[in-house]
mmCIF file of C-alpha atoms in Angstrom:
data_model
loop_
_atom_site.group_PDB
_atom_site.id
_atom_site.type_symbol
_atom_site.label_atom_id
_atom_site.label_comp_id
_atom_site.label_asym_id
_atom_site.label_seq_id
_atom_site.Cartn_x
_atom_site.Cartn_y
_atom_site.Cartn_z
ATOM 1 C CA MET E 1 -13.754 4.910 12.780
ATOM 2 C CA ASN E 2 -15.262 3.427 9.630
ATOM 3 C CA ARG E 3 -13.853 -0.064 9.150
ATOM 4 C CA ARG E 4 -16.269 -1.331 6.542
ATOM 5 C CA ASN E 5 -14.913 -3.077 3.500
ATOM 6 C CA VAL E 6 -15.613 -0.810 0.522
ATOM 7 C CA LEU E 7 -14.457 -3.264 -2.140
ATOM 8 C CA ASP E 8 -17.364 -4.059 -4.421
ATOM 9 C CA PRO E 9 -16.911 -7.201 -6.528
ATOM 10 C CA ASP E 10 -19.725 -5.987 -8.816
ATOM 11 C CA ASN E 11 -17.680 -3.002 -10.070
ATOM 12 C CA ASN E 12 -14.599 -5.137 -10.801
ATOM 13 C CA ASN E 13 -12.676 -3.199 -8.131
ATOM 14 C CA VAL E 14 -11.352 -0.733 -10.700
ATOM 15 C CA VAL E 15 -8.995 1.941 -9.358
ATOM 16 C CA ASN E 16 -7.520 4.861 -11.273
ATOM 17 C CA VAL E 17 -3.925 5.171 -10.024
ATOM 18 C CA ASN E 18 -3.915 8.822 -11.177
ATOM 19 C CA GLU E 19 -6.352 9.565 -8.335
ATOM 20 C CA LEU E 20 -4.845 7.499 -5.499
ATOM 21 C CA HIS E 21 -3.915 10.659 -3.590
ATOM 22 C CA ASN E 22 -7.485 11.990 -3.388
ATOM 23 C CA HIS E 23 -8.271 9.920 -0.291
ATOM 24 C CA HIS E 24 -5.009 10.852 1.477
ATOM 25 C CA PRO E 25 -4.923 14.672 1.400
ATOM 26 C CA ARG E 26 -2.620 15.137 4.411
ATOM 27 C CA ILE E 27 0.393 13.510 2.741
ATOM 28 C CA ARG E 28 2.047 13.907 -0.687
ATOM 29 C CA ALA E 29 0.496 10.684 -1.970
ATOM 30 C CA GLU E 30 0.573 12.023 -5.536
ATOM 31 C CA ASP E 31 4.335 11.359 -5.366
ATOM 32 C CA PHE E 32 3.572 7.626 -5.182
ATOM 33 C CA ARG E 33 1.639 7.320 -8.475
ATOM 34 C CA SER E 34 4.517 7.053 -10.953
ATOM 35 C CA PRO E 35 6.632 4.753 -8.759
ATOM 36 C CA LEU E 36 3.621 2.440 -8.484
ATOM 37 C CA VAL E 37 3.133 2.489 -12.249
ATOM 38 C CA ARG E 38 6.867 1.784 -12.688
ATOM 39 C CA ARG E 39 6.610 -1.342 -10.559
ATOM 40 C CA LEU E 40 3.373 -2.437 -12.231
ATOM 41 C CA LEU E 41 4.863 -2.032 -15.707
ATOM 42 C CA GLY E 42 8.133 -3.726 -14.795
ATOM 43 C CA THR E 43 10.038 -1.482 -17.209
ATOM 44 C CA GLU E 44 11.421 2.035 -17.452
ATOM 45 C CA ARG E 45 9.423 2.544 -20.644
ATOM 46 C CA TYR E 46 6.086 4.216 -19.876
ATOM 47 C CA THR E 47 2.772 3.269 -21.435
ATOM 48 C CA ASP E 48 -0.778 4.033 -20.353
ATOM 49 C CA GLY E 49 -2.232 0.792 -19.139
ATOM 50 C CA HIS E 50 -3.739 -1.445 -16.512
ATOM 51 C CA LYS E 51 -2.755 -4.306 -14.237
ATOM 52 C CA THR E 52 -4.662 -6.677 -11.988
ATOM 53 C CA LEU E 53 -3.265 -7.387 -8.523
ATOM 54 C CA ARG E 54 -4.375 -10.142 -6.189
ATOM 55 C CA ASN E 55 -5.298 -8.423 -2.911
ATOM 56 C CA SER E 56 -5.245 -10.407 0.320
ATOM 57 C CA TYR E 57 -6.924 -8.441 3.093
ATOM 58 C CA ARG E 58 -7.247 -9.348 6.772
ATOM 59 C CA SER E 59 -9.624 -7.278 8.875
ATOM 60 C CA SER E 60 -9.449 -6.285 12.526
ATOM 61 C CA ALA E 61 -11.697 -9.326 13.132
ATOM 62 C CA LEU E 62 -8.764 -11.342 11.705
ATOM 63 C CA GLU E 63 -10.852 -12.614 8.794
ATOM 64 C CA ALA E 64 -8.907 -12.902 5.541
ATOM 65 C CA THR E 65 -10.364 -12.453 2.052
ATOM 66 C CA GLU E 66 -8.885 -12.296 -1.419
ATOM 67 C CA THR E 67 -10.066 -10.168 -4.325
ATOM 68 C CA ASP E 68 -8.634 -8.831 -7.537
ATOM 69 C CA VAL E 69 -7.975 -5.098 -7.760
ATOM 70 C CA ASN E 70 -7.821 -3.680 -11.275
ATOM 71 C CA LEU E 71 -5.453 -0.715 -11.473
ATOM 72 C CA ASN E 72 -5.402 1.590 -14.484
ATOM 73 C CA TRP E 73 -3.481 4.754 -15.313
ATOM 74 C CA SER E 74 -2.965 7.232 -18.123
ATOM 75 C CA GLY E 75 -1.276 10.544 -18.824
ATOM 76 C CA LEU E 76 1.579 10.108 -16.348
ATOM 77 C CA ARG E 77 4.435 9.981 -18.893
ATOM 78 C CA ASP E 78 6.178 13.243 -17.857
ATOM 79 C CA ASP E 79 5.935 12.505 -14.141
ATOM 80 C CA TYR E 80 6.993 8.894 -14.762
ATOM 81 C CA ASN E 81 10.145 9.983 -16.593
ATOM 82 C CA LYS E 82 10.997 12.453 -13.801
ATOM 83 C CA CYS E 83 10.525 9.646 -11.290
ATOM 84 C CA ILE E 84 12.926 7.355 -13.190
ATOM 85 C CA ASN E 85 15.481 10.175 -13.434
ATOM 86 C CA THR E 86 15.205 11.148 -9.754
ATOM 87 C CA TYR E 87 14.915 8.020 -7.613
ATOM 88 C CA GLN E 88 17.020 4.905 -7.204
ATOM 89 C CA GLU E 89 15.304 1.527 -7.477
ATOM 90 C CA PRO E 90 14.802 0.936 -3.714
ATOM 91 C CA VAL E 91 13.110 4.334 -3.333
ATOM 92 C CA ILE E 92 10.858 3.630 -6.318
ATOM 93 C CA THR E 93 9.834 0.327 -4.741
ATOM 94 C CA GLU E 94 9.146 1.948 -1.348
ATOM 95 C CA PHE E 95 7.078 4.742 -2.922
ATOM 96 C CA ALA E 96 5.241 2.220 -5.114
ATOM 97 C CA THR E 97 4.228 0.207 -2.081
ATOM 98 C CA LEU E 98 3.173 3.348 -0.240
ATOM 99 C CA GLY E 99 0.938 4.167 -3.210
ATOM 100 C CA LEU E 100 -0.462 0.672 -3.146
ATOM 101 C CA SER E 101 -1.094 0.931 0.598
ATOM 102 C CA CYS E 102 -3.026 4.179 0.006
ATOM 103 C CA ILE E 103 -5.233 2.368 -2.492
ATOM 104 C CA LEU E 104 -5.744 -0.763 -0.399
ATOM 105 C CA LEU E 105 -6.448 1.094 2.850
ATOM 106 C CA HIS E 106 -9.105 3.152 1.131
ATOM 107 C CA LEU E 107 -10.658 0.232 -0.738
ATOM 108 C CA ASN E 108 -10.639 -2.249 2.112
ATOM 109 C CA VAL E 109 -11.426 -0.100 5.153
ATOM 110 C CA ASN E 110 -11.956 3.486 3.985
ATOM 111 C CA ARG E 111 -8.999 4.717 6.067
ATOM 112 C CA GLU E 112 -6.529 7.543 5.459
ATOM 113 C CA ILE E 113 -2.758 7.661 5.844
ATOM 114 C CA THR E 114 -2.190 10.973 7.613
ATOM 115 C CA GLU E 115 1.476 11.452 8.482
ATOM 116 C CA VAL E 116 4.889 9.866 8.461
ATOM 117 C CA THR E 117 6.210 8.400 11.703
ATOM 118 C CA ARG E 118 9.560 9.372 13.148
ATOM 119 C CA ARG E 119 12.682 7.255 12.981
ATOM 120 C CA GLY E 120 12.579 4.512 15.612
ATOM 121 C CA GLU E 121 8.782 4.324 15.835
ATOM 122 C CA LYS E 122 8.770 0.869 14.136
ATOM 123 C CA ALA E 123 6.210 1.700 11.430
ATOM 124 C CA ASP E 124 6.152 3.961 8.388
ATOM 125 C CA TYR E 125 2.988 6.045 8.713
ATOM 126 C CA TRP E 126 0.110 6.931 10.993
ATOM 127 C CA ILE E 127 -3.455 6.122 10.003
ATOM 128 C CA GLY E 128 -6.298 8.456 10.954
ATOM 129 C CA GLU E 129 -5.762 10.481 14.106
ATOM 130 C CA ARG E 130 -2.921 8.222 15.216
ATOM 131 C CA GLU E 131 -5.265 5.367 16.108
ATOM 132 C CA GLU E 132 -3.326 2.902 13.991
ATOM 133 C CA MET E 133 -0.046 2.584 12.115
ATOM 134 C CA ILE E 134 1.062 1.026 8.841
ATOM 135 C CA GLU E 135 4.317 -0.654 7.883
ATOM 136 C CA VAL E 136 4.998 -1.222 4.178
ATOM 137 C CA SER E 137 7.441 -3.304 2.190
ATOM 138 C CA GLY E 138 7.629 -4.136 -1.476
ATOM 139 C CA GLN E 139 9.910 -6.389 -3.470
ATOM 140 C CA GLN E 140 10.201 -7.592 -7.020
ATOM 141 C CA ASN E 141 10.492 -11.231 -5.891
ATOM 142 C CA GLY E 142 10.104 -13.068 -2.642
ATOM 143 C CA ASP E 143 7.783 -14.858 -0.283
ATOM 144 C CA ILE E 144 4.881 -12.580 0.624
ATOM 145 C CA GLU E 145 4.075 -14.563 3.791
ATOM 146 C CA GLU E 146 7.659 -14.364 5.043
ATOM 147 C CA ILE E 147 7.911 -10.627 4.392
ATOM 148 C CA CYS E 148 4.539 -9.981 6.027
ATOM 149 C CA ALA E 149 5.497 -11.998 9.115
ATOM 150 C CA LYS E 150 8.767 -10.082 9.486
ATOM 151 C CA LYS E 151 7.050 -6.709 9.097
ATOM 152 C CA SER E 152 4.283 -7.639 11.544
ATOM 153 C CA VAL E 153 6.884 -8.229 14.266
ATOM 154 C CA GLN E 154 8.352 -4.809 13.529
ATOM 155 C CA LEU E 155 4.933 -3.103 13.562
ATOM 156 C CA LEU E 156 3.948 -4.660 16.875
ATOM 157 C CA GLU E 157 7.175 -3.418 18.486
ATOM 158 C CA ASN E 158 6.008 0.193 18.103
ATOM 159 C CA PRO E 159 6.454 2.149 21.343
ATOM 160 C CA PHE E 160 2.840 3.396 21.272
ATOM 161 C CA ARG E 161 1.391 -0.127 21.470
ATOM 162 C CA ARG E 162 -0.869 0.758 18.538
ATOM 163 C CA PRO E 163 -2.406 -1.851 16.267
ATOM 164 C CA GLY E 164 -2.198 -1.422 12.558
ATOM 165 C CA TYR E 165 -1.641 -2.812 9.119
ATOM 166 C CA VAL E 166 1.201 -4.351 7.216
ATOM 167 C CA CYS E 167 1.078 -3.796 3.466
ATOM 168 C CA VAL E 168 3.463 -5.902 1.408
ATOM 169 C CA ALA E 169 3.726 -6.435 -2.326
ATOM 170 C CA ILE E 170 5.546 -8.815 -4.619
ATOM 171 C CA TYR E 171 5.437 -7.032 -7.949
ATOM 172 C CA LYS E 172 6.640 -9.899 -10.161
ATOM 173 C CA ASP E 173 3.742 -12.042 -8.918
ATOM 174 C CA SER E 174 1.189 -9.172 -8.953
ATOM 175 C CA LYS E 175 0.303 -9.874 -5.321
ATOM 176 C CA ALA E 176 -0.373 -7.566 -2.415
ATOM 177 C CA ARG E 177 -1.349 -8.147 1.174
ATOM 178 C CA LEU E 178 -2.931 -5.715 3.631
ATOM 179 C CA TRP E 179 -3.247 -7.461 6.971
ATOM 180 C CA TYR E 180 -4.304 -6.092 10.329
ATOM 181 C CA TYR E 181 -2.256 -6.852 13.450
ATOM 182 C CA GLN E 182 -2.704 -6.102 17.122
ATOM 183 C CA ARG E 183 -0.829 -7.132 20.218
ATOM 184 C CA SER E 184 -2.101 -10.126 22.137
ATOM 185 C CA GLU E 185 -3.553 -9.238 25.505
ATOM 186 C CA GLU E 186 -0.784 -9.638 28.032
#
């Protein structure tokens, strides 16, 4: 398992949203691109563009760091319009945060989201070969610490006793958090 941090402050942490799915080939991550752009733009009107998010990352060593991640996109107009016409706002937000989690997992720890969990498993997706799990939540407004704390409790209640990540985003504030959690030794 490669857990190194691949964020490089020297390259300005630039990510092309159009390519977020390339590091997650076992899921339909390409479906998350336009919802993410929708949340980043904050409007139903598409434009090619870019946005900087503040990324708070906590590793498995429980060390937290903050960096800016520069997201850019172009040429997604047709898919964007289909997204707006197909999904209700809560689904767009969920897909947007899944897209963001794909980006942050790859950038921070070079990990892959591999499959959806089943209802009742207390997390959204499996990471790798089911070594870890990820729970995601995004909102337009809110307290990122409060949301993360709530989702961490949910993640740690998973019946497999697996550690994992919580990825939360507050789109109005351009903030995201990818924090690692594991159960305390009992």
